[in-house]
């Protein structure tokens, strides 16, 4: 039963409306003016307000601002286009002219109530989804993830620069997308750049643009990715790999809100929010002189740390089900389920590649599965003896085998042997991208490691 408030100064019309609406199954309250309605009733308790336009004292449209969120239907015997437009501009959901047909009025009332119900249901569903998955695409109810979600909610509305820290595969780009989606810039562009994937010689041109003739092959002016993100968010992934010249340009852009294309004499104003991410230990790189200290402080106005998957194993079951459903949908398969043995294998695995490795394992299992149940065997999880060495690196957010070796957190021989064995065993049926993801390193790092250890690539 819907609650409706009728505001009408003519007693006969008010009584007629009450009887009509009560017969239709509604709970109806009455008032003769806006002042009487606001004095006698809590206006936000109604599902609909049906108000005459011309009333003693304040006009009926004044009730609109007094009950935000409650639809107001305006009725009048002075049916003109101008009064209808004015009422709608003030926020009325609809307009009906007297004398009105009873059936027509009831149809309009039912439509407005139905739309209001749908709005409330959608809002409730959105709240439910946000509680279950507070950051779009990220799943987790562990204390560490709840802290991440809360930090995102607090920081997103601000223009502050954000530095996202976490191991490879933990979902740093998802955090950047959530910060953008929940910010006032949500209608603007989100431009994602992997600083490690662009050759150093092209990075400045790609980021900051170039003018015609700035270098050999620059046959036309080219706006950079910073300009492309104007009015929105620029996500700089792997910021720790940014070479020194690009660091200087980025610092100038953050300080002055300007960007100067390669070969240009004048800067251009840009309005861009920066979200940067890395799995490297930037303070250590600052000490080593490979990363500018002033840029580091500019980037870490707000810092968000993503925990590795092995530190939030209680999230693995829910995360696995979410990713399994995603993989099934992507592959056009019926939603698969996990056998108890498969779930046990997932929760006991160290996940050196974090969520990305989990996602790849589940997608592969869905592809290989003959039925709707994913078994432990289909997951093909590796459990190397050196699993405990992952995360031993002093690069606090890098747990790849290469990083562990560089940091001295594990025996170089054992880590190199694991890397060699993994690549040799899997390169026949995995591409370079998947190999790198499974190892929790970039494709560039994979290539460098191949060169160092003399592991040739197989040719198709």
Tab-separated table of N, CA, C and O in Angstrom, residues 59-128:
chain	number	residue	atom	x	y	z
A	59	UNK	N	2.558	28.575	-3.561
A	59	UNK	CA	2.070	27.728	-4.655
A	59	UNK	C	2.423	26.268	-4.406
A	59	UNK	O	3.351	25.952	-3.652
A	60	UNK	N	1.715	25.372	-5.079
A	60	UNK	CA	1.921	23.944	-4.876
A	60	UNK	C	3.327	23.485	-5.219
A	60	UNK	O	3.835	22.505	-4.648
A	61	UNK	N	4.000	24.183	-6.147
A	61	UNK	CA	5.357	23.772	-6.530
A	61	UNK	C	6.371	23.959	-5.393
A	61	UNK	O	7.450	23.368	-5.437
A	62	UNK	N	6.024	24.759	-4.387
A	62	UNK	CA	6.951	24.946	-3.267
A	62	UNK	C	7.164	23.661	-2.470
A	62	UNK	O	8.181	23.511	-1.777
A	63	UNK	N	6.208	22.741	-2.568
A	63	UNK	CA	6.318	21.496	-1.803
A	63	UNK	C	7.447	20.626	-2.345
A	63	UNK	O	7.984	19.754	-1.642
A	64	UNK	N	7.843	20.853	-3.613
A	64	UNK	CA	8.862	20.017	-4.252
A	64	UNK	C	10.173	20.059	-3.489
A	64	UNK	O	10.789	19.024	-3.212
A	65	UNK	N	10.622	21.261	-3.121
A	65	UNK	CA	11.896	21.394	-2.420
A	65	UNK	C	11.821	20.935	-0.973
A	65	UNK	O	12.864	20.706	-0.345
A	66	UNK	N	10.605	20.793	-0.442
A	66	UNK	CA	10.440	20.387	0.953
A	66	UNK	C	10.489	18.876	1.145
A	66	UNK	O	10.610	18.399	2.269
A	67	UNK	N	10.355	18.146	0.064
A	67	UNK	CA	10.351	16.683	0.184
A	67	UNK	C	11.255	16.062	-0.872
A	67	UNK	O	10.775	15.373	-1.782
A	68	UNK	N	12.552	16.319	-0.800
A	68	UNK	CA	13.477	15.749	-1.790
A	68	UNK	C	13.413	14.223	-1.797
A	68	UNK	O	13.381	13.592	-0.754
A	69	UNK	N	13.361	13.669	-2.997
A	69	UNK	CA	13.280	12.215	-3.126
A	69	UNK	C	11.870	11.689	-3.249
A	69	UNK	O	11.666	10.530	-3.606
A	70	UNK	N	10.875	12.541	-2.936
A	70	UNK	CA	9.469	12.127	-3.050
A	70	UNK	C	8.898	12.728	-4.323
A	70	UNK	O	8.952	13.949	-4.511
A	71	UNK	N	8.347	11.920	-5.230
A	71	UNK	CA	7.793	12.471	-6.470
A	71	UNK	C	6.565	13.351	-6.203
A	71	UNK	O	5.738	13.040	-5.348
A	72	UNK	N	6.472	14.475	-6.927
A	72	UNK	CA	5.350	15.411	-6.782
A	72	UNK	C	4.636	15.521	-8.126
A	72	UNK	O	5.252	15.858	-9.142
A	73	UNK	N	3.354	15.251	-8.121
A	73	UNK	CA	2.502	15.355	-9.302
A	73	UNK	C	1.639	16.606	-9.157
A	73	UNK	O	0.887	16.738	-8.192
A	74	UNK	N	1.786	17.552	-10.089
A	74	UNK	CA	1.079	18.838	-10.004
A	74	UNK	C	-0.203	18.780	-10.825
A	74	UNK	O	-0.227	18.292	-11.942
A	75	UNK	N	-1.302	19.289	-10.232
A	75	UNK	CA	-2.572	19.390	-10.951
A	75	UNK	C	-3.055	20.834	-10.902
A	75	UNK	O	-2.800	21.555	-9.940
A	76	UNK	N	-3.711	21.255	-11.999
A	76	UNK	CA	-4.224	22.625	-12.062
A	76	UNK	C	-5.331	22.732	-13.092
A	76	UNK	O	-5.372	21.977	-14.058
A	77	UNK	N	-6.212	23.674	-12.865
A	77	UNK	CA	-7.267	23.947	-13.846
A	77	UNK	C	-6.803	24.996	-14.835
A	77	UNK	O	-7.505	25.324	-15.780
A	78	UNK	N	-5.597	25.542	-14.615
A	78	UNK	CA	-5.043	26.543	-15.519
A	78	UNK	C	-3.960	25.862	-16.369
A	78	UNK	O	-2.770	26.067	-16.187
A	79	UNK	N	-4.426	25.017	-17.249
A	79	UNK	CA	-3.501	24.174	-18.020
A	79	UNK	C	-2.901	24.954	-19.172
A	79	UNK	O	-3.536	25.168	-20.190
A	80	UNK	N	-1.708	25.435	-18.961
A	80	UNK	CA	-0.979	26.103	-20.028
A	80	UNK	C	0.370	25.427	-20.171
A	80	UNK	O	0.884	24.822	-19.230
A	81	UNK	N	0.939	25.551	-21.357
A	81	UNK	CA	2.248	24.962	-21.604
A	81	UNK	C	3.285	25.577	-20.678
A	81	UNK	O	4.145	24.891	-20.120
A	82	UNK	N	3.186	26.902	-20.460
A	82	UNK	CA	4.188	27.571	-19.621
A	82	UNK	C	4.159	27.065	-18.186
A	82	UNK	O	5.205	26.784	-17.593
A	83	UNK	N	2.967	26.917	-17.612
A	83	UNK	CA	2.907	26.443	-16.222
A	83	UNK	C	3.393	25.004	-16.116
A	83	UNK	O	4.007	24.613	-15.120
A	84	UNK	N	3.140	24.194	-17.154
A	84	UNK	CA	3.627	22.820	-17.146
A	84	UNK	C	5.149	22.793	-17.181
A	84	UNK	O	5.802	22.067	-16.420
A	85	UNK	N	5.738	23.605	-18.063
A	85	UNK	CA	7.192	23.661	-18.170
A	85	UNK	C	7.811	24.157	-16.871
A	85	UNK	O	8.809	23.612	-16.386
A	86	UNK	N	7.217	25.199	-16.284
A	86	UNK	CA	7.744	25.747	-15.033
A	86	UNK	C	7.724	24.709	-13.921
A	86	UNK	O	8.686	24.581	-13.139
A	87	UNK	N	6.618	23.957	-13.826
A	87	UNK	CA	6.500	22.937	-12.785
A	87	UNK	C	7.542	21.840	-12.968
A	87	UNK	O	8.167	21.379	-12.011
A	88	UNK	N	7.733	21.431	-14.226
A	88	UNK	CA	8.715	20.376	-14.491
A	88	UNK	C	10.143	20.860	-14.213
A	88	UNK	O	10.972	20.116	-13.712
A	89	UNK	N	10.420	22.128	-14.512
A	89	UNK	CA	11.744	22.681	-14.227
A	89	UNK	C	12.035	22.671	-12.735
A	89	UNK	O	13.182	22.509	-12.311
A	90	UNK	N	10.998	22.870	-11.937
A	90	UNK	CA	11.175	22.900	-10.489
A	90	UNK	C	11.284	21.498	-9.882
A	90	UNK	O	11.539	21.358	-8.694
A	91	UNK	N	11.056	20.483	-10.710
A	91	UNK	CA	11.256	19.120	-10.220
A	91	UNK	C	10.020	18.263	-10.131
A	91	UNK	O	10.080	17.144	-9.615
A	92	UNK	N	8.874	18.747	-10.621
A	92	UNK	CA	7.669	17.914	-10.626
A	92	UNK	C	7.868	16.740	-11.581
A	92	UNK	O	8.488	16.883	-12.634
A	93	UNK	N	7.353	15.560	-11.188
A	93	UNK	CA	7.535	14.390	-12.052
A	93	UNK	C	6.557	14.386	-13.210
A	93	UNK	O	6.833	13.801	-14.253
A	94	UNK	N	5.419	15.065	-13.026
A	94	UNK	CA	4.432	15.115	-14.100
A	94	UNK	C	3.409	16.207	-13.806
A	94	UNK	O	3.445	16.857	-12.761
A	95	UNK	N	2.463	16.342	-14.693
A	95	UNK	CA	1.533	17.462	-14.685
A	95	UNK	C	0.203	16.951	-15.228
A	95	UNK	O	0.170	16.264	-16.242
A	96	UNK	N	-0.910	17.272	-14.575
A	96	UNK	CA	-2.226	16.854	-15.056
A	96	UNK	C	-3.197	18.018	-14.935
A	96	UNK	O	-3.161	18.765	-13.943
A	97	UNK	N	-4.030	18.194	-15.959
A	97	UNK	CA	-4.932	19.342	-16.007
A	97	UNK	C	-6.328	18.960	-15.528
A	97	UNK	O	-6.827	17.873	-15.817
A	98	UNK	N	-6.946	19.866	-14.777
A	98	UNK	CA	-8.342	19.708	-14.369
A	98	UNK	C	-9.243	20.269	-15.479
A	98	UNK	O	-8.864	21.246	-16.143
A	99	UNK	N	-10.426	19.737	-15.634
A	99	UNK	CA	-10.933	18.513	-14.976
A	99	UNK	C	-10.295	17.288	-15.611
A	99	UNK	O	-10.112	17.233	-16.814
A	100	UNK	N	-9.934	16.341	-14.777
A	100	UNK	CA	-9.253	15.155	-15.281
A	100	UNK	C	-10.161	13.937	-15.208
A	100	UNK	O	-11.054	13.850	-14.374
A	101	UNK	N	-9.898	13.007	-16.092
A	101	UNK	CA	-10.614	11.737	-16.091
A	101	UNK	C	-10.049	10.867	-14.965
A	101	UNK	O	-8.830	10.805	-14.768
A	102	UNK	N	-10.922	10.209	-14.208
A	102	UNK	CA	-10.477	9.412	-13.063
A	102	UNK	C	-9.501	8.308	-13.470
A	102	UNK	O	-8.480	8.088	-12.803
A	103	UNK	N	-9.829	7.623	-14.539
A	103	UNK	CA	-8.943	6.544	-14.988
A	103	UNK	C	-7.578	7.076	-15.408
A	103	UNK	O	-6.536	6.466	-15.140
A	104	UNK	N	-7.589	8.234	-16.075
A	104	UNK	CA	-6.329	8.845	-16.507
A	104	UNK	C	-5.471	9.227	-15.292
A	104	UNK	O	-4.259	8.989	-15.270
A	105	UNK	N	-6.112	9.800	-14.267
A	105	UNK	CA	-5.383	10.172	-13.064
A	105	UNK	C	-4.787	8.948	-12.378
A	105	UNK	O	-3.616	8.949	-11.979
A	106	UNK	N	-5.599	7.892	-12.257
A	106	UNK	CA	-5.104	6.675	-11.606
A	106	UNK	C	-3.936	6.060	-12.377
A	106	UNK	O	-2.968	5.571	-11.771
A	107	UNK	N	-4.017	6.098	-13.699
A	107	UNK	CA	-2.925	5.560	-14.516
A	107	UNK	C	-1.637	6.356	-14.287
A	107	UNK	O	-0.550	5.784	-14.154
A	108	UNK	N	-1.781	7.691	-14.191
A	108	UNK	CA	-0.608	8.517	-13.964
A	108	UNK	C	-0.010	8.265	-12.579
A	108	UNK	O	1.201	8.177	-12.413
A	109	UNK	N	-0.878	8.146	-11.582
A	109	UNK	CA	-0.424	7.885	-10.219
A	109	UNK	C	0.301	6.551	-10.151
A	109	UNK	O	1.381	6.440	-9.549
A	110	UNK	N	-0.267	5.518	-10.769
A	110	UNK	CA	0.362	4.195	-10.734
A	110	UNK	C	1.710	4.202	-11.449
A	110	UNK	O	2.661	3.569	-11.003
A	111	UNK	N	1.786	4.939	-12.553
A	111	UNK	CA	3.062	5.010	-13.275
A	111	UNK	C	4.149	5.673	-12.430
A	111	UNK	O	5.283	5.182	-12.340
A	112	UNK	N	3.793	6.801	-11.791
A	112	UNK	CA	4.771	7.511	-10.967
A	112	UNK	C	5.211	6.650	-9.787
A	112	UNK	O	6.395	6.583	-9.446
A	113	UNK	N	4.259	5.961	-9.158
A	113	UNK	CA	4.595	5.092	-8.024
A	113	UNK	C	5.483	3.937	-8.458
A	113	UNK	O	6.417	3.554	-7.752
A	114	UNK	N	5.185	3.386	-9.621
A	114	UNK	CA	5.984	2.265	-10.126
A	114	UNK	C	7.420	2.707	-10.426
A	114	UNK	O	8.379	2.019	-10.095
A	115	UNK	N	7.567	3.892	-11.040
A	115	UNK	CA	8.905	4.408	-11.323
A	115	UNK	C	9.667	4.706	-10.030
A	115	UNK	O	10.870	4.463	-9.936
A	116	UNK	N	8.954	5.231	-9.030
A	116	UNK	CA	9.593	5.493	-7.744
A	116	UNK	C	10.069	4.220	-7.069
A	116	UNK	O	11.148	4.177	-6.470
A	117	UNK	N	9.242	3.162	-7.177
A	117	UNK	CA	9.619	1.871	-6.602
A	117	UNK	C	10.864	1.321	-7.289
A	117	UNK	O	11.780	0.820	-6.625
A	118	UNK	N	10.906	1.416	-8.608
A	118	UNK	CA	12.075	0.938	-9.342
A	118	UNK	C	13.337	1.712	-8.947
A	118	UNK	O	14.417	1.138	-8.807
A	119	UNK	N	13.188	3.018	-8.757
A	119	UNK	CA	14.327	3.839	-8.350
A	119	UNK	C	14.857	3.392	-6.996
A	119	UNK	O	16.070	3.265	-6.792
A	120	UNK	N	13.935	3.140	-6.052
A	120	UNK	CA	14.356	2.712	-4.719
A	120	UNK	C	14.988	1.319	-4.760
A	120	UNK	O	15.959	1.039	-4.063
A	121	UNK	N	14.414	0.433	-5.591
A	121	UNK	CA	14.975	-0.909	-5.713
A	121	UNK	C	16.379	-0.863	-6.305
A	121	UNK	O	17.282	-1.571	-5.851
A	122	UNK	N	16.572	-0.019	-7.324
A	122	UNK	CA	17.889	0.112	-7.935
A	122	UNK	C	18.904	0.670	-6.945
A	122	UNK	O	20.061	0.227	-6.900
A	123	UNK	N	18.462	1.643	-6.140
A	123	UNK	CA	19.362	2.218	-5.140
A	123	UNK	C	19.747	1.177	-4.095
A	123	UNK	O	20.906	1.090	-3.673
A	124	UNK	N	18.749	0.370	-3.682
A	124	UNK	CA	19.026	-0.678	-2.692
A	124	UNK	C	19.970	-1.730	-3.267
A	124	UNK	O	20.883	-2.205	-2.594
A	125	UNK	N	19.736	-2.094	-4.535
A	125	UNK	CA	20.605	-3.078	-5.190
A	125	UNK	C	22.020	-2.542	-5.319
A	125	UNK	O	22.996	-3.262	-5.101
A	126	UNK	N	22.140	-1.259	-5.660
A	126	UNK	CA	23.460	-0.641	-5.784
A	126	UNK	C	24.188	-0.659	-4.446
A	126	UNK	O	25.386	-0.968	-4.385
A	127	UNK	N	23.459	-0.340	-3.368
A	127	UNK	CA	24.085	-0.375	-2.040
A	127	UNK	C	24.536	-1.783	-1.691
A	127	UNK	O	25.610	-1.995	-1.123
A	128	UNK	N	23.710	-2.771	-2.046
A	128	UNK	CA	24.048	-4.168	-1.758
A	128	UNK	C	25.291	-4.595	-2.514
A	128	UNK	O	26.191	-5.240	-1.969
